[in-house]
Tab-separated table of C-alpha atoms and ligand atoms in Angstrom:
chain	number	residue	atom	x	y	z
A	14	MET	CA	41.611	197.953	-10.244
A	15	GLY	CA	40.019	201.370	-10.474
A	16	SER	CA	40.266	203.850	-13.286
A	17	THR	CA	42.691	206.734	-13.611
A	18	ILE	CA	40.923	209.441	-15.513
A	19	LYS	CA	42.297	212.764	-16.660
A	20	CYS	CA	39.798	215.495	-15.813
A	21	GLY	CA	37.467	216.171	-18.687
A	22	MET	CA	36.074	212.669	-18.956
A	23	ASN	CA	33.249	212.609	-16.463
A	24	ILE	CA	34.146	209.662	-14.275
A	25	PHE	CA	31.265	210.303	-11.953
A	26	LYS	CA	28.696	209.804	-14.720
A	27	TRP	CA	30.782	206.868	-16.002
A	28	PHE	CA	30.885	205.455	-12.480
A	29	ARG	CA	27.124	205.836	-12.086
A	30	SER	CA	26.559	204.015	-15.384
A	31	GLN	CA	28.638	201.046	-14.285
A	32	PRO	CA	27.114	197.890	-12.877
A	33	LYS	CA	26.657	198.310	-9.151
A	34	VAL	CA	29.909	198.256	-7.258
A	35	THR	CA	30.078	194.786	-5.804
A	36	ASN	CA	29.360	195.240	-2.202
A	37	LYS	CA	32.555	193.857	-0.792
A	38	ALA	CA	30.695	193.184	2.410
A	39	SER	CA	29.748	189.777	1.023
A	40	THR	CA	33.371	188.740	0.945
A	41	GLN	CA	34.697	190.791	3.813
A	42	LYS	CA	33.911	190.416	7.491
A	43	PHE	CA	32.769	193.737	8.936
A	44	LEU	CA	35.541	195.490	10.767
A	45	PRO	CA	34.393	195.820	14.364
A	46	PRO	CA	33.451	199.494	14.825
A	47	ILE	CA	36.019	201.308	16.899
A	48	VAL	CA	34.347	203.904	19.042
A	49	VAL	CA	36.602	206.793	19.957
A	50	LYS	CA	35.314	208.610	23.002
A	51	SER	CA	35.217	212.371	22.706
A	52	ASP	CA	37.787	213.934	24.953
A	53	THR	CA	35.599	214.444	28.026
A	54	SER	CA	38.584	214.372	30.350
A	55	VAL	CA	39.432	218.015	29.636
A	56	LYS	CA	38.247	220.365	32.421
A	57	LEU	CA	36.327	222.961	30.470
A	58	LYS	CA	37.082	226.592	31.241
A	59	PRO	CA	35.177	229.588	29.811
A	60	SER	CA	35.717	229.954	26.049
A	61	GLN	CA	38.281	227.197	26.149
A	62	ILE	CA	38.299	224.831	23.179
A	63	THR	CA	38.568	221.119	23.713
A	64	HIS	CA	39.685	219.015	20.816
A	65	PRO	CA	36.499	218.689	18.783
A	66	SER	CA	34.699	215.628	20.041
A	67	LEU	CA	34.289	212.865	17.541
A	68	THR	CA	30.510	212.953	17.998
A	69	PRO	CA	29.859	211.737	14.445
A	70	LEU	CA	31.144	208.399	15.679
A	71	GLY	CA	27.957	208.036	17.665
A	72	TYR	CA	26.381	207.238	14.306
A	73	TRP	CA	29.496	205.611	12.910
A	74	ALA	CA	29.730	203.214	15.832
A	75	LYS	CA	26.516	201.417	14.951
A	76	PRO	CA	27.492	198.651	12.471
A	77	ASP	CA	23.980	198.435	10.972
A	78	GLN	CA	23.940	202.066	9.829
A	79	GLY	CA	23.986	203.009	6.152
A	80	PRO	CA	27.129	203.902	4.210
A	81	ARG	CA	29.428	206.586	5.570
A	82	LEU	CA	31.763	208.994	3.819
A	83	LEU	CA	35.158	210.032	5.178
A	84	VAL	CA	36.664	213.011	3.348
A	85	ILE	CA	40.372	213.772	3.850
A	86	THR	CA	41.479	217.161	2.528
A	87	GLY	CA	44.661	219.167	2.144
A	88	ALA	CA	45.812	222.552	0.899
A	89	GLY	CA	44.580	221.838	-2.650
A	90	LEU	CA	41.009	222.191	-1.376
A	91	SER	CA	41.679	225.898	-0.617
A	92	ALA	CA	44.000	226.641	-3.552
A	93	GLU	CA	41.149	228.069	-5.651
A	94	SER	CA	40.284	230.383	-2.767
A	95	GLY	CA	43.676	231.971	-3.354
A	96	LEU	CA	45.519	230.285	-0.456
A	97	SER	CA	48.986	228.893	-1.179
A	98	THR	CA	49.557	225.197	-0.929
A	99	PHE	CA	52.793	224.026	0.682
A	100	ARG	CA	54.685	221.872	-1.807
A	101	ASP	CA	53.491	223.039	-5.217
A	102	ASN	CA	55.958	225.067	-7.288
A	103	ASP	CA	54.571	228.303	-5.804
A	104	GLY	CA	53.909	226.768	-2.383
A	105	LEU	CA	54.663	228.262	1.037
A	106	TRP	CA	57.618	225.968	1.663
A	107	LYS	CA	59.237	227.327	-1.498
A	108	LYS	CA	59.109	230.861	0.004
A	109	TYR	CA	59.621	230.219	3.715
A	110	ASN	CA	61.974	227.919	5.572
A	111	ILE	CA	59.792	225.248	7.168
A	112	ASP	CA	62.484	224.838	9.873
A	113	GLU	CA	62.110	228.452	10.957
A	114	VAL	CA	58.319	228.723	11.096
A	115	CYS	CA	56.779	225.291	11.432
A	116	ARG	CA	58.820	223.329	13.960
A	117	ILE	CA	58.235	223.317	17.721
A	118	ASN	CA	61.895	224.047	18.457
A	119	SER	CA	61.942	226.972	16.013
A	120	TRP	CA	58.979	228.458	17.940
A	121	GLU	CA	60.828	228.004	21.235
A	122	ARG	CA	63.909	229.688	19.708
A	123	ASN	CA	62.181	232.615	17.988
A	124	GLN	CA	58.598	233.145	19.137
A	125	LYS	CA	58.179	236.617	17.638
A	126	GLN	CA	59.150	235.528	14.085
A	127	VAL	CA	56.889	232.478	14.265
A	128	HIS	CA	53.946	234.551	15.551
A	129	GLU	CA	54.580	237.103	12.777
A	130	PHE	CA	54.382	234.320	10.157
A	131	TYR	CA	51.082	232.953	11.491
A	132	ASP	CA	49.684	236.474	12.032
A	133	ALA	CA	50.275	237.029	8.295
A	134	LEU	CA	48.674	233.692	7.336
A	135	ARG	CA	45.713	234.454	9.670
A	136	GLY	CA	45.179	237.798	7.933
A	137	ILE	CA	45.316	236.208	4.460
A	138	ALA	CA	42.908	233.429	5.503
A	139	ASN	CA	40.571	236.083	6.893
A	140	GLN	CA	40.300	237.689	3.457
A	141	SER	CA	39.748	234.429	1.601
A	142	LYS	CA	36.360	232.967	0.830
A	143	PRO	CA	35.227	229.351	0.651
A	144	ASN	CA	35.147	228.044	-2.934
A	145	GLY	CA	32.737	225.668	-4.650
A	146	ALA	CA	34.524	222.633	-3.247
A	147	HIS	CA	34.108	223.831	0.363
A	148	HIS	CA	30.431	224.588	-0.262
A	149	ALA	CA	29.855	221.218	-1.920
A	150	LEU	CA	31.301	219.408	1.101
A	151	ALA	CA	29.299	221.617	3.478
A	152	SER	CA	26.115	220.585	1.611
A	153	LEU	CA	26.709	217.017	2.847
A	154	ASN	CA	26.358	217.935	6.530
A	155	GLY	CA	24.957	214.902	8.321
A	156	PRO	CA	25.961	212.115	10.734
A	157	ASP	CA	27.152	209.920	7.840
A	158	VAL	CA	29.838	212.324	6.619
A	159	VAL	CA	33.021	213.412	8.411
A	160	VAL	CA	35.409	215.881	6.792
A	161	VAL	CA	38.983	215.680	8.053
A	162	THR	CA	41.217	218.547	7.017
A	163	GLN	CA	44.921	219.290	7.312
A	164	ASN	CA	44.104	222.916	6.512
A	165	VAL	CA	44.062	225.553	9.253
A	166	ASP	CA	42.167	228.229	7.292
A	167	GLY	CA	38.656	227.582	8.670
A	168	LEU	CA	37.163	227.784	5.144
A	169	LEU	CA	35.147	224.578	5.504
A	170	GLU	CA	33.420	225.985	8.613
A	171	LYS	CA	33.014	229.361	6.864
A	172	ALA	CA	31.143	227.421	4.130
A	173	GLY	CA	28.890	225.913	6.815
A	174	ALA	CA	30.500	222.477	7.152
A	175	GLU	CA	29.816	220.959	10.587
A	176	ASN	CA	31.567	217.608	11.154
A	177	VAL	CA	35.051	218.966	10.493
A	178	LEU	CA	38.159	217.590	12.216
A	179	ASN	CA	40.968	220.126	12.027
A	180	LEU	CA	43.880	217.714	12.358
A	181	HIS	CA	46.462	220.512	12.340
A	182	GLY	CA	44.486	223.058	14.379
A	183	ARG	CA	43.194	226.430	13.241
A	184	LEU	CA	44.859	229.801	12.570
A	185	ASP	CA	42.194	231.586	14.669
A	186	ARG	CA	43.346	229.771	17.803
A	187	LEU	CA	46.186	230.145	20.278
A	188	GLN	CA	47.482	227.423	22.574
A	189	CYS	CA	49.323	227.466	25.893
A	190	MET	CA	52.232	225.027	26.104
A	191	ALA	CA	52.138	225.225	29.919
A	192	CYS	CA	48.507	224.185	30.557
A	193	ASP	CA	47.533	222.955	27.033
A	194	SER	CA	44.533	225.302	26.903
A	195	GLN	CA	43.395	226.471	23.483
A	196	TRP	CA	41.235	229.513	22.788
A	197	ASN	CA	39.833	231.409	19.834
A	198	VAL	CA	41.271	234.748	18.699
A	199	PRO	CA	39.861	237.135	16.070
A	200	TRP	CA	41.132	236.499	12.529
A	201	LEU	CA	42.833	239.916	12.607
A	202	TYR	CA	44.607	239.214	15.898
A	203	GLN	CA	48.333	240.025	15.900
A	204	ALA	CA	49.931	237.760	18.486
A	205	SER	CA	53.392	239.123	17.591
A	206	ALA	CA	52.367	242.645	18.603
A	207	LEU	CA	52.661	242.040	22.357
A	208	PRO	CA	54.183	239.479	24.726
A	209	GLN	CA	51.635	236.667	25.141
A	210	LYS	CA	50.472	235.392	28.516
A	211	CYS	CA	48.076	232.461	28.903
A	212	PRO	CA	44.608	233.724	29.976
A	213	PHE	CA	44.056	230.491	31.912
A	214	CYS	CA	47.288	229.705	33.795
A	215	SER	CA	48.898	233.179	33.366
A	216	VAL	CA	52.264	231.647	32.490
A	217	PRO	CA	54.074	234.101	30.158
A	218	HIS	CA	55.923	233.258	26.923
A	219	LYS	CA	54.319	229.825	26.554
A	220	VAL	CA	51.602	230.839	24.075
A	221	LYS	CA	51.971	229.549	20.507
A	222	PRO	CA	49.746	229.609	17.396
A	223	GLY	CA	46.948	227.013	17.677
A	224	VAL	CA	48.336	224.984	14.778
A	225	VAL	CA	50.278	221.727	15.032
A	226	PHE	CA	53.992	222.175	14.374
A	227	PHE	CA	56.312	219.471	13.161
A	228	GLY	CA	57.859	217.862	16.228
A	229	GLU	CA	54.796	218.156	18.452
A	230	PRO	CA	51.914	215.720	19.028
A	231	ALA	CA	48.793	215.994	16.840
A	232	PRO	CA	46.017	215.152	19.353
A	233	LEU	CA	43.404	214.282	16.724
A	234	TYR	CA	45.514	211.785	14.786
A	235	ARG	CA	44.460	208.802	16.892
A	236	GLY	CA	40.778	209.538	16.375
A	237	PHE	CA	41.456	210.079	12.654
A	238	HIS	CA	43.195	206.730	12.366
A	239	ASN	CA	40.242	205.056	14.117
A	240	LEU	CA	37.835	206.649	11.664
A	241	ILE	CA	39.787	204.999	8.820
A	242	PHE	CA	40.104	201.644	10.593
A	243	GLY	CA	36.336	201.679	11.231
A	244	LEU	CA	35.450	202.051	7.527
A	245	ARG	CA	33.440	199.163	6.040
A	246	PRO	CA	33.235	197.894	2.434
A	247	GLN	CA	30.035	199.872	1.743
A	248	ASP	CA	31.609	203.133	2.954
A	249	ALA	CA	33.722	205.546	0.933
A	250	VAL	CA	36.868	207.523	1.634
A	251	VAL	CA	37.827	210.464	-0.589
A	252	VAL	CA	41.252	212.117	-0.511
A	253	ILE	CA	41.164	215.642	-1.927
A	254	GLY	CA	43.950	218.134	-2.659
A	255	THR	CA	46.845	216.719	-0.685
A	256	ALA	CA	50.255	215.427	-1.685
A	257	GLY	CA	50.049	212.868	1.112
A	258	SER	CA	53.534	213.833	2.360
A	259	VAL	CA	52.525	214.238	6.013
A	260	LEU	CA	49.594	211.897	6.754
A	261	PRO	CA	50.735	208.283	6.160
A	262	LEU	CA	47.729	207.643	3.900
A	263	ARG	CA	49.404	204.893	1.893
A	264	LEU	CA	49.796	202.936	5.132
A	265	LEU	CA	46.458	203.929	6.669
A	266	LEU	CA	44.449	203.045	3.557
A	267	ALA	CA	46.400	199.864	2.731
A	268	ASN	CA	43.808	197.520	4.261
A	269	CYS	CA	40.807	199.808	3.930
A	270	GLN	CA	37.943	197.992	2.175
A	271	ALA	CA	35.847	201.090	1.527
A	272	ASN	CA	35.480	202.690	-1.933
A	273	LYS	CA	38.685	204.737	-2.205
A	274	TRP	CA	38.793	207.922	-4.290
A	275	LEU	CA	41.600	210.393	-5.024
A	276	LEU	CA	40.716	213.843	-6.375
A	277	ASN	CA	43.904	215.826	-6.894
A	278	LYS	CA	45.280	218.399	-9.293
A	279	ASP	CA	48.490	216.489	-9.926
A	280	PRO	CA	49.805	213.003	-9.225
A	281	SER	CA	51.858	212.678	-6.041
A	282	PRO	CA	54.540	210.026	-5.397
A	283	ASP	CA	53.095	209.583	-1.889
A	284	LEU	CA	49.628	208.761	-3.272
A	285	PRO	CA	50.135	206.192	-6.073
A	286	ALA	CA	47.009	205.796	-8.229
A	287	ASN	CA	46.962	202.023	-7.669
A	288	MET	CA	46.090	202.455	-3.988
A	289	PHE	CA	42.703	203.916	-4.964
A	290	ASP	CA	39.637	202.502	-6.716
A	291	ASN	CA	39.098	205.748	-8.636
A	292	VAL	CA	41.516	208.601	-9.357
A	293	VAL	CA	40.552	211.871	-11.035
A	294	TYR	CA	43.092	214.639	-11.634
A	295	GLY	CA	41.748	218.158	-11.907
A	296	ASN	CA	40.619	221.169	-9.900
A	297	ALA	CA	38.757	220.612	-6.645
A	298	THR	CA	36.033	223.142	-7.534
A	299	VAL	CA	35.186	220.991	-10.583
A	300	LEU	CA	35.632	217.541	-9.077
A	301	VAL	CA	34.217	217.879	-5.557
A	302	PRO	CA	30.674	218.952	-6.572
A	303	GLU	CA	30.633	215.932	-8.933
A	304	LEU	CA	31.814	213.648	-6.136
A	305	VAL	CA	29.087	215.013	-3.868
A	306	GLU	CA	26.462	214.187	-6.532
A	307	TRP	CA	27.908	210.682	-6.811
A	308	TRP	CA	27.772	210.240	-3.030
A	309	ARG	CA	24.145	211.413	-2.848
A	310	GLU	CA	23.114	208.733	-5.351
A	311	TYR	CA	25.456	206.018	-4.098
A	312	SER	CA	24.524	206.456	-0.444
A	313	LYS	CA	20.831	206.002	-1.280
A	314	THR	CA	21.368	202.693	-3.042
A	315	ALA	CA	24.319	201.097	-1.219
L	423	APR	N1	42.473	221.279	-6.841
L	423	APR	C1	42.831	220.059	-6.348
L	423	APR	N2	44.066	219.763	-5.878
L	423	APR	C2	44.987	220.761	-5.905
L	423	APR	C3	44.691	222.056	-6.399
L	423	APR	C4	43.380	222.286	-6.876
L	423	APR	N3	43.022	223.492	-7.366
L	423	APR	N4	45.828	222.804	-6.306
L	423	APR	C5	46.776	222.006	-5.769
L	423	APR	N5	46.278	220.780	-5.547
L	423	APR	C6	46.958	219.614	-4.966
L	423	APR	C7	48.385	219.436	-5.442
L	423	APR	O1	48.405	218.610	-6.608
L	423	APR	C8	49.040	218.739	-4.237
L	423	APR	O2	48.948	217.327	-4.383
L	423	APR	O3	47.049	219.840	-3.583
L	423	APR	C9	48.197	219.173	-3.043
L	423	APR	C10	48.913	220.115	-2.107
L	423	APR	O4	49.939	219.384	-1.459
L	423	APR	P1	50.762	220.127	-0.298
L	423	APR	O5	51.159	221.487	-0.773
L	423	APR	O6	51.806	219.179	0.179
L	423	APR	O7	49.688	220.364	0.859
L	423	APR	P2	49.179	219.307	1.907
L	423	APR	O8	49.199	217.932	1.345
L	423	APR	O9	47.880	219.813	2.420
L	423	APR	O10	50.283	219.422	3.086
L	423	APR	C11	50.048	218.638	4.256
L	423	APR	O11	52.015	219.594	5.273
L	423	APR	O12	53.420	221.358	5.844
L	423	APR	C12	52.368	220.566	6.267
L	423	APR	O13	50.882	221.252	7.943
L	423	APR	C13	51.135	221.367	6.574
L	423	APR	O14	48.855	220.557	6.544
L	423	APR	C14	50.045	220.682	5.771
L	423	APR	C15	50.637	219.325	5.452
């Protein structure tokens, strides 16, 4: 089984010095690639956002392509940019009641308070800057790398990352619950300042923040699951800065044959070390640039 290393020992150099990772492909049948069509069914309207198409799969769908990297990130990726995580001792859910600001029925019950909460988060995100971990991931832009994030702060895109799937939406978006349109708003937008009406269907009081609340569907989850199920033994999946309390990663990664990495500040009961090939605990700004170096070398030789 893989190695659990406390940060400080450089696992990436250790890993590079090890005999080549046995390419499990020899023992494992390739998983048939699962192509997820981008959502072309949505009738596009001016400045309307469709759910980001899974275009990277165009490359991922061809079984003879080289190794691919799936990165799955959470709030820990942005912690060193000054943004609160959710479940750490100083996390958001220690200061705010999740039931009042992050559930679909709480939004229906008290739209102004919910908009005020996300207006505040949008303003804080607007002042934050991508850190070294965001920039390191952005430096991997290419058809072989997809970055999935649970974060809604837009910092990966601010760092220049392209193939980003925002599983839980983005703070600089609003969404209409009547016609399901989504649209961008400025980072300083204050949705709580005036009654919201959908610019597409004009229905009033049905506009919510463009982030996924508990209790409502997450449209990108199916495509995300297919990305994991399409991973092959020569690919890699890296989980960074998440407690794993919301995405069922233990289940999703159970049969994944790719090289599995966990880079996290602290252990999490929802992400036991023995489900990964390599586990490194430490700060994302230290670990992610190292991981990126490892991937550059590994992906050339795999
Ligand atoms: N570097 C790396 N990891 C870090 C750092 C850091 N500097 N700081 C914190 N972490 C790790 C913590 O150890 C923890 O495991 O980040 C993780 C944060 O976990 P959560 O606060 O639960 O955040 P996350 O996993 O992203 O939450 C998932 O829950 O409430 C919902 O929608 C919300 O997207 C969010 C989802």
